[in-house]
Amino acid sequence: MLSDAITGFELLQPATVEDAIDLLDRYGREAWVLAGGYDSLDWFKDRVKQPPVVIDLEGVRELRGIRSVGGGIEIGAMTTLTALERSDTLRSRFSLLAEAAANVASPQIRHAASIGGNVAQDTRCWYYRYGVACYRAGGNTCYAAAPEAMNREHAVFGASRCVAVSPSDTAPALVALDAEMVIRNTRGERTIAAADFFMPPSIDIQRMTILEPGDLLTTIRLPETWASADFYFEKVADRQSWDFALASIAAAFRMDGPTIAEARIVGGAVQCVPRRFAGVERMLRGESRTAAIAEQAGTLATRGAEPLGRNEYKVVLVENLVKRAVLG
Ligand SMILES: Cc1cc2nc3c(=O)[nH]c(=O)nc-3n(C[C@H](O)[C@H](O)[C@H](O)COP(=O)(O)OP(=O)(O)OC[C@H]3O[C@@H](n4cnc5c(N)ncnc54)[C@H](O)[C@@H]3O)c2cc1C
Ligand code: SF4
């Protein structure tokens, strides 16, 4: 049946990063980068996106692998989530990211899905995925913000016209670890802090990340800063088998004896970008990880929340996840 068929495209399969960025430059907005395909193929199958050219990174070997560099780590964008989950190097020093990767989807998906695709994936807002002309799709309304709308999975913080959330499980962990994203195009290479990689709708409502046509995410760097810290990751979803997060928490604590010297607390699936709870981080400095301090941190984390018609429960999730992270 034609209605179920993906529309035709020209498939290009570069073998090097150099060739990939040349092709991206040549085809500009017409080109779609394909990694594991778990987000891309959904769009193609629903025929909401119909790119004429697909640039498949499967054969670009230099984009794969996890390497120790100095005190930190470099991860190629095409490295699978399974490789992250199983990496001894990550497990021993940056287990927060290994744990976040292990919480994505199912083992089958993690086996082929890449870390680059995980952070560059689009939002799962039902309306937008269905192909309606909302703000994010270039229209002039948000269907999910209406009082009667299906917005149970949507944002409780920082919305600006669009109330969709970033669905990536690894994104909050990368922000907590002060990761750096290395992006290449034919004009050169630039390095962006993970916190600045994700795009708030107040700046550009039609992009989830800083990536523009022609850009290739090549590497993710984890600096030594948070190596072997005390980590906490938890994801709440409707199903335990595979599901997107309703809310998640990625936290890192640098301890000085019994007190917190420094903390990073980042929430997932509660805002259009990973939400850093900077006020909570400041409050925790110099404190012990007691029940009273955890209570205070949980309450502070929910300040400024603006739940929609059907997602007030997420405010409670945030409060409890932050408390649990502090208690460890
Ligand atoms: C059933 C199902 C369940 C899922 N559950 C989860 C979940 O629990 N948690 C979660 O986080 N995600 C989930 N996902 C979403 C997503 O498919 C995965 O996160 C996966 O990691 C995406 O990676 P990929 O390699 O398949 O990317 P692709 O689908 O190939 O690419 C995703 C996007 O990133 C772009 N891209 C990919 N690599 C690069 C690069 N190197 N440079 C520039 N742009 C790039 C692509 O153009 C595309 O827009 C799920 C998906 C499915 C189908
Ligand atoms: S939440 Fe964003 S993606 Fe969803 S309908 Fe509203 S504008 Fe579109």
XYZ file of N, CA, C and O in Angstrom, residues 156-233:
312
model
N 6.803 21.349 32.573
C 6.302 22.069 33.745
C 7.192 23.275 34.070
O 6.930 24.019 35.008
N 8.256 23.421 33.310
C 9.154 24.567 33.514
C 9.494 25.213 32.163
O 9.582 24.498 31.136
N 9.781 26.486 32.216
C 10.469 27.204 31.138
C 9.854 27.147 29.761
O 10.580 27.248 28.772
N 8.520 27.031 29.663
C 7.926 26.967 28.325
C 7.895 28.367 27.704
O 7.814 29.362 28.422
N 7.983 28.416 26.400
C 7.844 29.671 25.693
C 7.099 29.340 24.393
O 7.718 28.867 23.457
N 5.815 29.501 24.392
C 4.896 29.091 23.311
C 4.852 27.572 23.171
O 3.806 26.970 23.300
N 5.988 26.907 22.937
C 6.026 25.437 22.837
C 6.213 24.825 24.230
O 7.100 25.239 24.979
N 5.376 23.823 24.565
C 5.473 23.187 25.883
C 6.018 21.749 25.787
O 5.876 20.955 26.713
N 6.648 21.435 24.670
C 7.215 20.085 24.495
C 8.462 19.934 25.365
O 9.057 20.914 25.785
N 8.850 18.663 25.629
C 10.063 18.433 26.425
C 11.145 17.748 25.598
O 10.860 17.098 24.592
N 12.374 17.875 26.070
C 13.486 17.114 25.513
C 13.356 15.676 26.027
O 13.325 15.458 27.235
N 13.251 14.680 25.130
C 13.007 13.305 25.588
C 14.284 12.502 25.864
O 14.202 11.360 26.287
N 15.444 13.085 25.625
C 16.691 12.316 25.692
C 17.061 11.952 27.129
O 17.187 12.828 27.987
N 17.292 10.672 27.387
C 17.712 10.238 28.721
C 19.171 10.572 29.016
O 19.553 10.741 30.172
N 19.989 10.629 27.971
C 21.416 10.885 28.227
C 21.698 12.387 28.384
O 22.696 12.765 28.992
N 20.795 13.232 27.854
C 21.055 14.679 27.869
C 21.268 15.244 29.282
O 22.258 15.953 29.515
N 20.392 14.927 30.265
C 20.623 15.484 31.606
C 21.956 15.014 32.199
O 22.638 15.786 32.885
N 22.331 13.771 31.921
C 23.609 13.260 32.452
C 24.783 14.042 31.842
O 25.743 14.391 32.538
N 24.695 14.328 30.542
C 25.781 15.062 29.882
C 25.895 16.483 30.433
O 26.997 17.001 30.630
N 24.748 17.108 30.689
C 24.788 18.468 31.252
C 25.388 18.411 32.659
O 26.243 19.222 33.019
N 24.983 17.417 33.448
C 25.510 17.296 34.815
C 27.019 17.071 34.819
O 27.722 17.514 35.728
N 27.516 16.387 33.795
C 28.951 16.064 33.734
C 29.776 17.163 33.056
O 30.964 16.979 32.795
N 29.131 18.301 32.751
C 29.817 19.406 32.042
C 30.423 18.931 30.723
O 31.543 19.337 30.346
N 29.695 18.069 30.012
C 30.208 17.541 28.731
C 30.330 18.652 27.698
O 29.687 19.707 27.812
N 31.170 18.386 26.705
C 31.342 19.321 25.584
C 31.002 18.590 24.291
O 31.399 17.433 24.101
N 30.296 19.286 23.408
C 29.862 18.691 22.150
C 30.723 19.265 21.026
O 30.805 20.488 20.863
N 31.348 18.379 20.261
C 32.214 18.840 19.172
C 31.434 18.734 17.859
O 30.941 17.663 17.506
N 31.314 19.863 17.177
C 30.503 19.934 15.949
C 31.396 20.361 14.789
O 32.193 21.293 14.917
N 31.238 19.658 13.658
C 32.037 20.024 12.475
C 31.135 20.362 11.302
O 30.060 19.783 11.126
N 31.606 21.287 10.472
C 31.020 21.527 9.158
C 32.167 21.940 8.238
O 33.337 21.901 8.666
N 31.864 22.310 7.023
C 32.969 22.583 6.081
C 33.743 23.847 6.462
O 34.839 24.084 5.972
N 33.192 24.659 7.358
C 33.913 25.881 7.775
C 34.849 25.608 8.952
O 35.647 26.448 9.319
N 34.731 24.442 9.592
C 35.639 24.118 10.696
C 34.950 23.371 11.818
O 33.905 22.759 11.618
N 35.570 23.470 13.000
C 35.080 22.719 14.163
C 34.774 23.684 15.294
O 35.516 24.643 15.487
N 33.705 23.449 16.035
C 33.444 24.253 17.228
C 33.034 23.334 18.379
O 32.506 22.244 18.143
N 33.316 23.797 19.590
C 32.997 22.999 20.780
C 32.010 23.786 21.639
O 32.256 24.951 21.951
N 30.918 23.129 21.977
C 29.824 23.802 22.704
C 29.570 23.037 23.998
O 29.505 21.804 23.979
N 29.378 23.752 25.094
C 29.009 23.085 26.354
C 27.661 22.384 26.166
O 26.766 22.925 25.497
N 27.512 21.206 26.755
C 26.248 20.461 26.610
C 25.059 21.323 27.030
O 23.993 21.277 26.413
N 25.254 22.147 28.063
C 24.154 22.993 28.543
C 23.683 23.969 27.460
O 22.537 24.403 27.473
N 24.581 24.323 26.526
C 24.210 25.276 25.460
C 23.859 24.569 24.157
O 23.522 25.216 23.168
N 23.996 23.247 24.131
C 23.719 22.472 22.907
C 22.205 22.371 22.666
O 21.740 22.376 21.531
N 21.442 22.289 23.766
C 19.992 22.106 23.650
C 19.324 23.478 23.524
O 19.689 24.408 24.230
N 18.378 23.563 22.596
C 17.845 24.865 22.187
C 16.500 25.168 22.851
O 15.515 24.453 22.630
N 16.439 26.235 23.651
C 15.133 26.594 24.226
C 14.238 27.220 23.156
O 14.729 27.917 22.260
N 12.918 27.011 23.248
C 12.017 27.578 22.235
C 12.018 29.101 22.227
O 11.680 29.712 21.217
N 12.422 29.715 23.345
C 12.478 31.189 23.383
C 13.536 31.708 22.413
O 13.471 32.843 21.955
N 14.507 30.878 22.054
C 15.559 31.316 21.110
C 15.234 30.834 19.701
O 15.271 31.596 18.745
N 14.935 29.544 19.553
C 14.536 29.042 18.225
C 13.544 27.905 18.444
O 13.927 26.816 18.884
N 12.313 28.155 18.116
C 11.242 27.196 18.425
C 11.238 26.006 17.461
O 10.602 25.000 17.708
N 11.983 26.098 16.376
C 11.944 25.013 15.385
C 13.138 24.069 15.449
O 13.275 23.180 14.620
N 14.019 24.293 16.440
C 15.165 23.385 16.589
C 15.219 22.884 18.018
O 14.979 23.642 18.949
N 15.589 21.622 18.220
C 15.769 21.085 19.570
C 17.206 21.264 20.032
O 17.501 21.139 21.217
N 18.106 21.469 19.092
C 19.526 21.626 19.445
C 20.121 22.767 18.625
O 19.472 23.306 17.728
N 21.363 23.038 18.910
C 22.071 24.114 18.225
C 22.462 23.723 16.790
O 22.863 24.561 15.982
N 22.327 22.423 16.465
C 22.755 21.941 15.141
C 21.963 22.619 14.024
O 20.736 22.743 14.105
N 22.691 23.015 12.979
C 22.064 23.646 11.812
C 22.361 22.793 10.595
O 23.252 21.938 10.629
N 21.639 23.031 9.479
C 21.964 22.269 8.272
C 23.460 22.396 7.961
O 24.026 23.486 8.071
N 24.105 21.300 7.633
C 25.541 21.307 7.350
C 26.382 20.848 8.531
O 27.540 20.491 8.386
N 25.767 20.853 9.748
C 26.524 20.489 10.957
C 26.504 18.983 11.208
O 25.471 18.329 11.049
N 27.630 18.478 11.683
C 27.723 17.082 12.105
C 28.269 17.060 13.533
O 29.326 17.644 13.806
N 27.548 16.423 14.426
C 28.076 16.213 15.774
C 29.054 15.054 15.663
O 28.674 13.958 15.225
N 30.316 15.289 16.001
C 31.304 14.214 15.807
C 31.678 13.526 17.119
O 31.850 12.314 17.157
N 31.803 14.322 18.194
C 32.366 13.780 19.433
C 31.701 14.416 20.643
O 31.302 15.578 20.586
N 31.619 13.638 21.712
C 31.180 14.193 22.996
C 32.347 13.996 23.966
O 32.855 12.886 24.108
N 32.776 15.088 24.586
C 33.909 15.006 25.524
C 33.420 15.145 26.956
O 32.646 16.056 27.263
N 33.911 14.254 27.807
C 33.644 14.383 29.240
C 34.938 14.843 29.894
O 35.925 14.105 29.886
N 34.971 16.067 30.444
C 36.196 16.511 31.109
C 36.395 15.751 32.426
O 35.456 15.117 32.917
N 37.576 15.881 32.994
C 37.888 15.138 34.225
C 37.066 15.641 35.426
O 36.885 14.903 36.411
N 36.564 16.885 35.313
C 35.909 17.574 36.447
C 35.096 16.669 37.379
O 35.248 16.731 38.593
N 34.224 15.831 36.813
C 33.309 15.063 37.654
C 33.663 13.579 37.717
O 32.861 12.772 38.222
N 34.857 13.218 37.233
C 35.235 11.792 37.243
C 35.138 11.230 38.668
O 35.575 11.864 39.626
N 34.551 10.053 38.789
C 34.451 9.317 40.059
C 33.744 10.080 41.177
O 34.005 9.840 42.365
N 32.876 11.032 40.810
C 32.063 11.710 41.832
C 30.990 10.739 42.326
O 30.888 9.610 41.837
N 30.184 11.192 43.294
C 29.019 10.396 43.724
C 27.883 10.721 42.756
O 27.499 11.888 42.642
N 27.351 9.700 42.086
C 26.322 9.963 41.073
C 24.978 9.389 41.488
O 24.905 8.401 42.241
N 23.930 9.980 40.918
C 22.581 9.438 41.110
C 21.793 9.648 39.825
O 21.740 10.765 39.292
N 21.206 8.569 39.288
C 20.339 8.690 38.119
C 19.052 7.933 38.393
O 19.079 6.806 38.868
